[in-house]
PDB file of C-alpha atoms in Angstrom:
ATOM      1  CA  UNK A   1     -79.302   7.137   5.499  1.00 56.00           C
ATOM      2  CA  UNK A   2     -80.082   5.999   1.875  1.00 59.00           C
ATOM      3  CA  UNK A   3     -76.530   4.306   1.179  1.00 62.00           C
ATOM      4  CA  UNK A   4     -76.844   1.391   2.947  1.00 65.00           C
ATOM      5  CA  UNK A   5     -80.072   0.721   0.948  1.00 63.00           C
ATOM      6  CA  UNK A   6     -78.285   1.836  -2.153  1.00 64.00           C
ATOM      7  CA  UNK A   7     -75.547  -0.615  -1.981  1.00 61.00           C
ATOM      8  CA  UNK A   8     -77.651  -3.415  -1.332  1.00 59.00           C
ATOM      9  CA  UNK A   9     -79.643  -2.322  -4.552  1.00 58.00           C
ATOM     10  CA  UNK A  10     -76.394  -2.366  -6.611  1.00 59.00           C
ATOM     11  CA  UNK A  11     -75.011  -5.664  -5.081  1.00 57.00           C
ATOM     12  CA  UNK A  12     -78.607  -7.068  -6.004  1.00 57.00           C
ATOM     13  CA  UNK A  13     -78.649  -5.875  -9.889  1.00 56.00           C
ATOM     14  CA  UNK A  14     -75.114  -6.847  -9.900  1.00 59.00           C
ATOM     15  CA  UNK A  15     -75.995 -10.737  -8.577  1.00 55.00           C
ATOM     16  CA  UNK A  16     -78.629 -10.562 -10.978  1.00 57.00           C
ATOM     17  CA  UNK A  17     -76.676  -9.520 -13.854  1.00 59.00           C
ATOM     18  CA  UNK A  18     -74.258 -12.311 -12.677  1.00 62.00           C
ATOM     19  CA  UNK A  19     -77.011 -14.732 -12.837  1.00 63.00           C
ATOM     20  CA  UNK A  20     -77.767 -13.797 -16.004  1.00 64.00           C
ATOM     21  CA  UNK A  21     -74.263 -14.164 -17.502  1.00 70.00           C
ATOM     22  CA  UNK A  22     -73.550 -17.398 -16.244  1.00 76.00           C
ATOM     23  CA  UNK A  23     -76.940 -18.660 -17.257  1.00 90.00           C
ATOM     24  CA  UNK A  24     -75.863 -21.882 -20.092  1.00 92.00           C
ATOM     25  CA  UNK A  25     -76.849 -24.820 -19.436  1.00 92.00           C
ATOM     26  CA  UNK A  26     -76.231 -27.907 -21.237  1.00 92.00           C
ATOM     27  CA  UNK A  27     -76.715 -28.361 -25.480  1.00 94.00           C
ATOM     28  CA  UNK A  28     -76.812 -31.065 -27.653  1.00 94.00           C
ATOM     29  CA  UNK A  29     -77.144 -30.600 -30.590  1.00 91.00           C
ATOM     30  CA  UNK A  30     -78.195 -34.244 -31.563  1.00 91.00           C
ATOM     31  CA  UNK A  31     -80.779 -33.954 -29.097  1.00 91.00           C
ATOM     32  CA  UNK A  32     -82.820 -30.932 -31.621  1.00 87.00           C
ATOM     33  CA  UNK A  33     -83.720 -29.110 -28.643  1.00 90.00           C
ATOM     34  CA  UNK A  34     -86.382 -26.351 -28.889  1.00 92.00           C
ATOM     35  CA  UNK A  35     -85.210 -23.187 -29.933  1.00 95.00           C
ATOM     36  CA  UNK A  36     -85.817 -20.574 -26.671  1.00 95.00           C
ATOM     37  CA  UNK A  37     -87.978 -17.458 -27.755  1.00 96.00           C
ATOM     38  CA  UNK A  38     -88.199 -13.714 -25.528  1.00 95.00           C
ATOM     39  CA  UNK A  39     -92.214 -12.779 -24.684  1.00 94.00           C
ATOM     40  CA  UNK A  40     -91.541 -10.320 -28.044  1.00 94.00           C
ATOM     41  CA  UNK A  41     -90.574 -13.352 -30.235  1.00 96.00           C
ATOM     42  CA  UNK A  42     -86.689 -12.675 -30.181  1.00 96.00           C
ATOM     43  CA  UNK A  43     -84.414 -15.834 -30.697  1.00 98.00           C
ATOM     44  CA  UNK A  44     -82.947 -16.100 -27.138  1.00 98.00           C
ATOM     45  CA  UNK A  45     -79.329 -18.196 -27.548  1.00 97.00           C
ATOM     46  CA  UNK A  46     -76.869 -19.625 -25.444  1.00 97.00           C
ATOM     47  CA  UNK A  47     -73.272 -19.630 -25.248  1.00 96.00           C
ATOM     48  CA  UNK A  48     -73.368 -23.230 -25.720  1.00 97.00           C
ATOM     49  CA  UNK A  49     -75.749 -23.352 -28.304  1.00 97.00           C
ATOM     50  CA  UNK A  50     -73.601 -20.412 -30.163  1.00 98.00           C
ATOM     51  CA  UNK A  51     -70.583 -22.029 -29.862  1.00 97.00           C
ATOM     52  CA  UNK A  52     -72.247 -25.621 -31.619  1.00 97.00           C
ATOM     53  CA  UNK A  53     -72.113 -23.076 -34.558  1.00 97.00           C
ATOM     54  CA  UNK A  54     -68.623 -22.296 -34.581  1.00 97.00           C
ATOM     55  CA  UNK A  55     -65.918 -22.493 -36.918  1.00 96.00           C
ATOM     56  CA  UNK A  56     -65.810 -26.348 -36.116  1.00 94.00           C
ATOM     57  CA  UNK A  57     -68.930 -26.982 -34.131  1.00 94.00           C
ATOM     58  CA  UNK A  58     -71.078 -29.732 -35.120  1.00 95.00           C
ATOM     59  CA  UNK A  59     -73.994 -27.163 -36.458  1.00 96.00           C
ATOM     60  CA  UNK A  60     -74.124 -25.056 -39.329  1.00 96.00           C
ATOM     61  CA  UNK A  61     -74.741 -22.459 -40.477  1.00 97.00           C
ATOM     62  CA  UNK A  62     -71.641 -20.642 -38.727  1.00 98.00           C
ATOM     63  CA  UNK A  63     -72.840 -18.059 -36.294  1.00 98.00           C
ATOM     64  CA  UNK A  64     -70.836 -15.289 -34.487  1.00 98.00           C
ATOM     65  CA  UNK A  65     -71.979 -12.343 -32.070  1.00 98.00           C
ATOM     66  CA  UNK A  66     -71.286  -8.596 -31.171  1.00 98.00           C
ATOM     67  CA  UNK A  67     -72.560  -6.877 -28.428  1.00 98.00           C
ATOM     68  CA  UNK A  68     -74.695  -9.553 -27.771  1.00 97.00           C
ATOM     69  CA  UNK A  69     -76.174 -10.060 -31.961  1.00 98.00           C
ATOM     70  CA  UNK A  70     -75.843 -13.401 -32.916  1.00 98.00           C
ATOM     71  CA  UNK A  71     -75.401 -13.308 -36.512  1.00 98.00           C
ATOM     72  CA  UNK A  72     -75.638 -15.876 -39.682  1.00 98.00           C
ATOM     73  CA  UNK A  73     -71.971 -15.426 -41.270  1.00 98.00           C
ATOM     74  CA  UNK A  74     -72.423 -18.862 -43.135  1.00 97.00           C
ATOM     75  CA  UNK A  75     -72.263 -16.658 -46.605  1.00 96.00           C
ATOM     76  CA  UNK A  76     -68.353 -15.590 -45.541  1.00 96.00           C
ATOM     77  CA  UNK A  77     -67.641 -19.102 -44.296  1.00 95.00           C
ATOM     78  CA  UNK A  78     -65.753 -20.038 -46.755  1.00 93.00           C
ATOM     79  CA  UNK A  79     -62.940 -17.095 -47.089  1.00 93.00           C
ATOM     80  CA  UNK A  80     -63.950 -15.563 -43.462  1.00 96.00           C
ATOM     81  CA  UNK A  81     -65.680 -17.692 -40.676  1.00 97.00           C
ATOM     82  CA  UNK A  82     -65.301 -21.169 -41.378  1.00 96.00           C
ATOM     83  CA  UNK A  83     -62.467 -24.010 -40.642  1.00 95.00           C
ATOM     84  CA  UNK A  84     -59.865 -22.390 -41.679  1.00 94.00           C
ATOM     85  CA  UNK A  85     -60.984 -18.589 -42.235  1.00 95.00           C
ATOM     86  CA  UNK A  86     -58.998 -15.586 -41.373  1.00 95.00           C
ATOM     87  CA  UNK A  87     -61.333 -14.580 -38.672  1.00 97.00           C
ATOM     88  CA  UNK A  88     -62.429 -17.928 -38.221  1.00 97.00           C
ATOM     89  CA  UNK A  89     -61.677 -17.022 -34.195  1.00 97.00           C
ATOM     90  CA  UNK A  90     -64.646 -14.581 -34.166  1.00 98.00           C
ATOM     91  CA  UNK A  91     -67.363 -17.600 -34.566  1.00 98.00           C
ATOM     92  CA  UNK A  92     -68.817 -19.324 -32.331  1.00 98.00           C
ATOM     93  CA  UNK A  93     -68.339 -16.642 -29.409  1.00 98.00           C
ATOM     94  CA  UNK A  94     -68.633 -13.407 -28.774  1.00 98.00           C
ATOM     95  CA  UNK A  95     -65.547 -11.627 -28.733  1.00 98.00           C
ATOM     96  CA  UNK A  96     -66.424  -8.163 -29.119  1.00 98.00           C
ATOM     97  CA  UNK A  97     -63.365  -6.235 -27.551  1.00 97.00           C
ATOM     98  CA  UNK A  98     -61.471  -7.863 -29.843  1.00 97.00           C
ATOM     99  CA  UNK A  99     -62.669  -5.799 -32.545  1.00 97.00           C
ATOM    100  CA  UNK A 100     -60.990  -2.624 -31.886  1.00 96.00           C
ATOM    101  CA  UNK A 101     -58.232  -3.946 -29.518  1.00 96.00           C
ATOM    102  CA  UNK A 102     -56.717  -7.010 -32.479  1.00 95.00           C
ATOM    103  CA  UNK A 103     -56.288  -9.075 -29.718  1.00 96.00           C
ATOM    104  CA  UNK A 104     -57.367 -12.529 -31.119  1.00 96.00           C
ATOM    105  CA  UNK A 105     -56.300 -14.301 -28.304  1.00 96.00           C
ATOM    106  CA  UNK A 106     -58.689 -16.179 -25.760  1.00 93.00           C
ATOM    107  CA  UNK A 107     -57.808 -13.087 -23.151  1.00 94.00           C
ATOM    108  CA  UNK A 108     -59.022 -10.491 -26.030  1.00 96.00           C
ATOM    109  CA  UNK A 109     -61.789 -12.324 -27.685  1.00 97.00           C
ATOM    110  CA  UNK A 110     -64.408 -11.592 -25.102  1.00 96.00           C
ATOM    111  CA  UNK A 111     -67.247  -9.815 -24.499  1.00 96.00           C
ATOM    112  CA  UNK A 112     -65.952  -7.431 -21.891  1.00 95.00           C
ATOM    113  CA  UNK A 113     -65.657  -3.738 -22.758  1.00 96.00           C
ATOM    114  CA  UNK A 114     -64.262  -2.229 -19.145  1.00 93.00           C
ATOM    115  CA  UNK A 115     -61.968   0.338 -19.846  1.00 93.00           C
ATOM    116  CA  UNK A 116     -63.307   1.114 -23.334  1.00 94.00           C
ATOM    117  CA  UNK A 117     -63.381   4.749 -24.257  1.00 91.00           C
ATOM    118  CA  UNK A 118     -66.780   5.410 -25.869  1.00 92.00           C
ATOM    119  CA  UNK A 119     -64.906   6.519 -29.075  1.00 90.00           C
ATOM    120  CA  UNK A 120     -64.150   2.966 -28.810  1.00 94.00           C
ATOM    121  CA  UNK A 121     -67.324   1.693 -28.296  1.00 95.00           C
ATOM    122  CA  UNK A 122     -68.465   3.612 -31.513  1.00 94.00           C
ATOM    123  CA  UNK A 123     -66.052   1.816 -33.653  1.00 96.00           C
ATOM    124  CA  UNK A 124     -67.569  -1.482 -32.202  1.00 97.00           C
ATOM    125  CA  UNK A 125     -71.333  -0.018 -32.834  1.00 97.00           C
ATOM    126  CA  UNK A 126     -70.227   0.695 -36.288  1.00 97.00           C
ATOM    127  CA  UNK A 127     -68.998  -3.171 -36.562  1.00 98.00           C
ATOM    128  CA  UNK A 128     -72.652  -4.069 -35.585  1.00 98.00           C
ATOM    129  CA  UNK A 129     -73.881  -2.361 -38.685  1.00 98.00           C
ATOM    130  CA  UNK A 130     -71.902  -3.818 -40.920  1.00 98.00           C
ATOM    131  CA  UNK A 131     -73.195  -7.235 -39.822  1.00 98.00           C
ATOM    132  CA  UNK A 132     -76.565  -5.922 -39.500  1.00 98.00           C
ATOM    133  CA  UNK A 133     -76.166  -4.754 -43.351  1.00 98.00           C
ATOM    134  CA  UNK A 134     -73.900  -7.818 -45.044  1.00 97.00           C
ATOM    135  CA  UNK A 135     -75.660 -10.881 -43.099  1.00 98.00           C
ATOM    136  CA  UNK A 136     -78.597 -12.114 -41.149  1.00 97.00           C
ATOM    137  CA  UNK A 137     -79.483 -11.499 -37.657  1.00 98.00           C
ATOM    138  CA  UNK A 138     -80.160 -14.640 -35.603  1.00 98.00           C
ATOM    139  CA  UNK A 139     -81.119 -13.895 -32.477  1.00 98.00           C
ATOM    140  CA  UNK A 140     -79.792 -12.441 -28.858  1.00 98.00           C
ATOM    141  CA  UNK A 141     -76.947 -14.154 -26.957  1.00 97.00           C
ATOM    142  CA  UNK A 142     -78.227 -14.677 -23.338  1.00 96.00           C
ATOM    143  CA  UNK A 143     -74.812 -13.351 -21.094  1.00 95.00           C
ATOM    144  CA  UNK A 144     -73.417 -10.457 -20.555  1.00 95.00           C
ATOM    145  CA  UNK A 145     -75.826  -7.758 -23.255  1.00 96.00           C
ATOM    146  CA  UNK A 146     -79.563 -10.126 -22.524  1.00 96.00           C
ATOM    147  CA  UNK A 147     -80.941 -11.532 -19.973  1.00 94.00           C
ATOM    148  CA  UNK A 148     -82.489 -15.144 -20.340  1.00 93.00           C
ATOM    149  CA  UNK A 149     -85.680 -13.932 -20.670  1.00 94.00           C
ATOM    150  CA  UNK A 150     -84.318 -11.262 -23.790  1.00 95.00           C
ATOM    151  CA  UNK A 151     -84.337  -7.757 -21.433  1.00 94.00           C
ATOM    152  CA  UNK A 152     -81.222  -5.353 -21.930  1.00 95.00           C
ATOM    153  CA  UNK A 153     -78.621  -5.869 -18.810  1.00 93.00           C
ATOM    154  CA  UNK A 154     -77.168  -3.218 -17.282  1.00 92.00           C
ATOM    155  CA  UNK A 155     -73.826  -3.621 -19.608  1.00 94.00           C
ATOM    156  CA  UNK A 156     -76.684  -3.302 -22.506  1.00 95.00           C
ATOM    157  CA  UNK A 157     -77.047   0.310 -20.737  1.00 95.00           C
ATOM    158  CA  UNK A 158     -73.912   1.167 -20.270  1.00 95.00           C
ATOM    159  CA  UNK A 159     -72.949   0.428 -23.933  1.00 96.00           C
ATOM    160  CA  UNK A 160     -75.757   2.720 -25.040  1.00 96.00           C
ATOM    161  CA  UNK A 161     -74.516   5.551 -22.620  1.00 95.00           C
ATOM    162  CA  UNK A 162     -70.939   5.452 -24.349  1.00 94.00           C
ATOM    163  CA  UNK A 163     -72.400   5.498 -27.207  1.00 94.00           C
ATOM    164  CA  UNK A 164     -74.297   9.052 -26.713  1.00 91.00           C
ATOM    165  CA  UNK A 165     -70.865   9.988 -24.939  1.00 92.00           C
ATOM    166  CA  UNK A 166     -69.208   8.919 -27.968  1.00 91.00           C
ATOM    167  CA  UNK A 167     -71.574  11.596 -29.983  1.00 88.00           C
ATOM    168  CA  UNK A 168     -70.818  14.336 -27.923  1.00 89.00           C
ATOM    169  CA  UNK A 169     -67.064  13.646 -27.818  1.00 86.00           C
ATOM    170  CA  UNK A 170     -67.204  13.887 -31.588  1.00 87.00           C
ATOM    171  CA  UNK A 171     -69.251  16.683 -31.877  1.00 89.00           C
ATOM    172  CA  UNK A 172     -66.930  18.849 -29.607  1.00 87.00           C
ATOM    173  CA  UNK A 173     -63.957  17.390 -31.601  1.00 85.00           C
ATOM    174  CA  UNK A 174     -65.621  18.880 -35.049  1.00 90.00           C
ATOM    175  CA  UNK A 175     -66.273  21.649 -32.923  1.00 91.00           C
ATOM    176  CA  UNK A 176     -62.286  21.854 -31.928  1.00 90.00           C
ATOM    177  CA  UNK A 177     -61.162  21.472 -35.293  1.00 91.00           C
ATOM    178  CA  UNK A 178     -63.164  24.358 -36.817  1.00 93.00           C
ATOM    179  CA  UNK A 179     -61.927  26.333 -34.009  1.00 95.00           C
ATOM    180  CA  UNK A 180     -58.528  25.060 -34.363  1.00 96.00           C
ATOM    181  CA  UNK A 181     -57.912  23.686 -38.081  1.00 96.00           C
ATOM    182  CA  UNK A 182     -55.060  21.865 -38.393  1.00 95.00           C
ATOM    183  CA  UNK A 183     -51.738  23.064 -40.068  1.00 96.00           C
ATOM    184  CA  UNK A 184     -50.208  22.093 -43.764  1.00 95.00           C
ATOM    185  CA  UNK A 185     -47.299  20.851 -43.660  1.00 93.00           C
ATOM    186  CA  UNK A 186     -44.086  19.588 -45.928  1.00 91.00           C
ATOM    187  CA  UNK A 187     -40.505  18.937 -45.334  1.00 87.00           C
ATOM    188  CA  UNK A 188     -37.620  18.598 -48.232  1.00 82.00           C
ATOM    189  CA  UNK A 189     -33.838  17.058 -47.112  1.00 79.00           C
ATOM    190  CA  UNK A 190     -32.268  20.914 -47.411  1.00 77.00           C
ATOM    191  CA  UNK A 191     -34.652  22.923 -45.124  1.00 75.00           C
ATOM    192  CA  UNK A 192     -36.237  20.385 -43.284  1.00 83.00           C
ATOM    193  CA  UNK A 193     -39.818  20.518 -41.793  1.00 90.00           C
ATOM    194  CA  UNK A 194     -42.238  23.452 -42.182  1.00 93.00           C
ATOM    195  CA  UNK A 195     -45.555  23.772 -40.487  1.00 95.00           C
ATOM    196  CA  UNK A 196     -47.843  26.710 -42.382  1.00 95.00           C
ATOM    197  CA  UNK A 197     -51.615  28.446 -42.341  1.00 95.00           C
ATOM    198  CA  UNK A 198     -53.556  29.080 -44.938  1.00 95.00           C
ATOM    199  CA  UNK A 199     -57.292  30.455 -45.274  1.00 95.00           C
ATOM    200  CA  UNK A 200     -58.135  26.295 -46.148  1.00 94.00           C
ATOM    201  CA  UNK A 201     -55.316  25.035 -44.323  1.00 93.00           C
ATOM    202  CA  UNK A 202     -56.938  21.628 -42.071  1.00 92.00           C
ATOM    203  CA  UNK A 203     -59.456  21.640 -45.143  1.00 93.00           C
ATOM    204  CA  UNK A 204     -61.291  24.157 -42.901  1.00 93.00           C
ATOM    205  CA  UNK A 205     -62.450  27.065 -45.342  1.00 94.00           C
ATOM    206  CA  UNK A 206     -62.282  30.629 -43.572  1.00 94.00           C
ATOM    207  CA  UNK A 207     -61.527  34.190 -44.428  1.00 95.00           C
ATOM    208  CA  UNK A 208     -58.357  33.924 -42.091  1.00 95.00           C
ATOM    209  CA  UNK A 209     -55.052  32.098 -42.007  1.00 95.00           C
ATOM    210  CA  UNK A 210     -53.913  32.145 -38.517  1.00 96.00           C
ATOM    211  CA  UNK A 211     -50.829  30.692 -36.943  1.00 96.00           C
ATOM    212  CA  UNK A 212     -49.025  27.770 -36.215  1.00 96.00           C
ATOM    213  CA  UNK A 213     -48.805  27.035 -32.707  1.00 96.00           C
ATOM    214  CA  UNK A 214     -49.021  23.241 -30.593  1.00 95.00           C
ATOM    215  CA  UNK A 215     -52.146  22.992 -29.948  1.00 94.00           C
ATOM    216  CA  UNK A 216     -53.609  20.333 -26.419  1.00 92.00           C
ATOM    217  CA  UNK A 217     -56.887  19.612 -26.523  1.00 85.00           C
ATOM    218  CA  UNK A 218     -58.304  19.694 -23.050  1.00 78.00           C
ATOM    219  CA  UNK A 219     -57.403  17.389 -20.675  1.00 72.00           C
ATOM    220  CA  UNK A 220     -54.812  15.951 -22.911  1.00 74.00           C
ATOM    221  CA  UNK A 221     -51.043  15.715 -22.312  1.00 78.00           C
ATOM    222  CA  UNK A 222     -50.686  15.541 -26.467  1.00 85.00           C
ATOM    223  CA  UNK A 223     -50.680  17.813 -29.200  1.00 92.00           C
ATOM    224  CA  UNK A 224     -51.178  18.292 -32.684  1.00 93.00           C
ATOM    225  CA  UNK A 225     -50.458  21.943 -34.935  1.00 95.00           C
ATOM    226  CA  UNK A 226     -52.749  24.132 -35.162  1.00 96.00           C
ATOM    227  CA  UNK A 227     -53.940  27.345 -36.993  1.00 96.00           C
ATOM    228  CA  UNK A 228     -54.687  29.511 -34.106  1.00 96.00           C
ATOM    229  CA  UNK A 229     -56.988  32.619 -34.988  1.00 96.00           C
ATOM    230  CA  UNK A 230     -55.568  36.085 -33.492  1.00 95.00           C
ATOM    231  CA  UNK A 231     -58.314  36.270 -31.064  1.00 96.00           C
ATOM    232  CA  UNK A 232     -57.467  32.436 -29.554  1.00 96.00           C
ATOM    233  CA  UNK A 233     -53.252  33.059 -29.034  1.00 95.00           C
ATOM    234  CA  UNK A 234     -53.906  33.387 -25.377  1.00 95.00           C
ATOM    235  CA  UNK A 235     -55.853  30.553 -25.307  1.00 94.00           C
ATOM    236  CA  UNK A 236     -54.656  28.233 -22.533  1.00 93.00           C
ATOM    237  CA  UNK A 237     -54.368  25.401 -25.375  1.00 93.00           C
ATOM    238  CA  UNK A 238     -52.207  26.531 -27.343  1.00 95.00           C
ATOM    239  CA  UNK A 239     -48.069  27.063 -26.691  1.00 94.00           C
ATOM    240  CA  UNK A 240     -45.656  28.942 -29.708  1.00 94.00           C
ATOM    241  CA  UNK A 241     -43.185  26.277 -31.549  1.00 93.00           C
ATOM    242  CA  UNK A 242     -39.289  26.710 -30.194  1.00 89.00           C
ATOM    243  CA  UNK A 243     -37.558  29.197 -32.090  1.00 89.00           C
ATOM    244  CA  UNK A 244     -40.746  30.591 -33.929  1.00 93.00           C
ATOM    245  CA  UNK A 245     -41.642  34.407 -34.114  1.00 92.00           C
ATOM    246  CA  UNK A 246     -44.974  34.563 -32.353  1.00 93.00           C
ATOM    247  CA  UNK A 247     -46.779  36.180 -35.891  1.00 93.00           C
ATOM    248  CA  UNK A 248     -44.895  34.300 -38.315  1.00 93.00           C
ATOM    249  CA  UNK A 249     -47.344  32.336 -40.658  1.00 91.00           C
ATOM    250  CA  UNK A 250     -45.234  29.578 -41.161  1.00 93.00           C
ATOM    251  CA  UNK A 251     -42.498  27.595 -38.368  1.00 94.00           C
ATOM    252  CA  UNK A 252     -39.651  25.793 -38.975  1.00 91.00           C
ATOM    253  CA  UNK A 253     -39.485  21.943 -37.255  1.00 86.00           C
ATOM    254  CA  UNK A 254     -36.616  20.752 -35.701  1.00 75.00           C
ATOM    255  CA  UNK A 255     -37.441  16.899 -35.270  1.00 62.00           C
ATOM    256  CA  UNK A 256     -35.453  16.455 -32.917  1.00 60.00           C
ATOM    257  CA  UNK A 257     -37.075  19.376 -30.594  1.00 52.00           C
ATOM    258  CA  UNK A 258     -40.467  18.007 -31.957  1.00 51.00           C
ATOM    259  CA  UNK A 259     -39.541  14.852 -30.278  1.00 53.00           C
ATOM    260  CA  UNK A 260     -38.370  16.301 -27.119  1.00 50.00           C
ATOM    261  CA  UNK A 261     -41.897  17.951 -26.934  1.00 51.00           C
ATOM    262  CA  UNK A 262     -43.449  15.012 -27.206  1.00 50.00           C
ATOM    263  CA  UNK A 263     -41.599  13.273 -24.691  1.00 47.00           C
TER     264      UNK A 263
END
């Protein structure tokens, strides 16, 4: 039986990932230690030596990291990073959930993404371009992304897998919405809500109008309007508005039914 040997694979990466993370020893920053380099010539960093750069840490310039990136934000100091900044609590750490949760807390500003949706995880990717673009890369934070000697972790691997998950979610929503464009829509204080197709209705351009029905994306309990092509009103995704006749172009919305629906 291969499990046993399995598990006591996993339990072994895991204590070695563990290792990993907890590996910070001691810095003092009066002392000038040596700077610690990866066999490839990477800046390897500590938590301890990361946080001497924070928004009140004895060392400048001010650092902060994402994903792992420890980045030179000295430039935004003044208005951003520094004493004082409004996101002075990003230096000196890495709080990377943080970033798409707006939890600033100590709880939020960490570095664990369990329980991220890789949608999520794309929004935090496209964080680590905009510090790649506006400042200066430093080095890799040894912890939860890098090992001490500069290798991915397994989290490292995980983040990239979301991250291709996150491009095929996308690409089957785009997919979704040409199938399914969305509906226009207005509402005045006499008649009340309308939802209506058109042939660019969703800004989807087609040779078709289609018609309003509620549309649930699969394996979702919510729903958005939809223009539903003649060929897709059986779909299993797609459910007529109350009081709507099933060809009708156009629906009236009750709110208060709308609500209902969504409850």
């Amino acid at each position: 039986d291969a499990r046993p040997k399995e598990k006591a694979k996993e339990a072994e990466e895991k204590e070695e990932e563990e290792e990993e993370y907890f590996f910070n020893p001691p810095f003092d920053p009066s002392a000038s230690p040596a700077p610690m380099y990866s066999e490839s010539g990477a800046r390897l960093i500590t938590k301890n030596e990361l946080a001497a750069h924070g928004p009140e840490g004895p060392l400048k310039p001010v650092w902060l990291a994402i994903a792992g990136k420890v980045f030179d934000v000295e430039k935004g100091a003044k208005n951003y990073y520094g004493e004082g900044g409004g996101y002075s609590f990003f230096s000196g750490r890495d709080g990377t959930r943080a970033f798409v949760t707006g939890k600033f807390d100590e709880e939020g500003l960490t570095d664990n993404l369990t329980g991220l949706s890789p949608l999520e995880i794309g929004e935090i990717e496209d964080w680590v371009h905009f510090y790649e673009k506006d400042y200066v890369f430093v080095g890799k934070l040894i912890g939860r992304f890098y090992t001490k000697t500069g290798s991915p972790t397994r989290a490292w691997y995980r983040y990239q897998k979301a991250l291709g998950q996150k491009d095929e979610i996308k690409a089957e929503q785009k997919r979704q919405q040409q199938q399914f464009p969305g509906c226009n829509s207005k509402w005045n204080e006499k008649d009340g809500g309308l939802v209506y197709c058109s042939e660019k209705s969703g800004g989807i351009h087609r040779d078709w109008a289609g018609y309003p029905r509620r549309y649930f994306a699969p394996g979702s309990s919510s729903w958005r309007c939809a223009c539903t092509h003649p060929d897709d009103l059986n779909s299993p995704h797609v459910r007529l508005y109350p009081d709507c006749e099933p060809q009708s172009i156009s629906c009236k919305v009750d709110s208060k039914k709308v609500r209902q629906l969504r409850d």
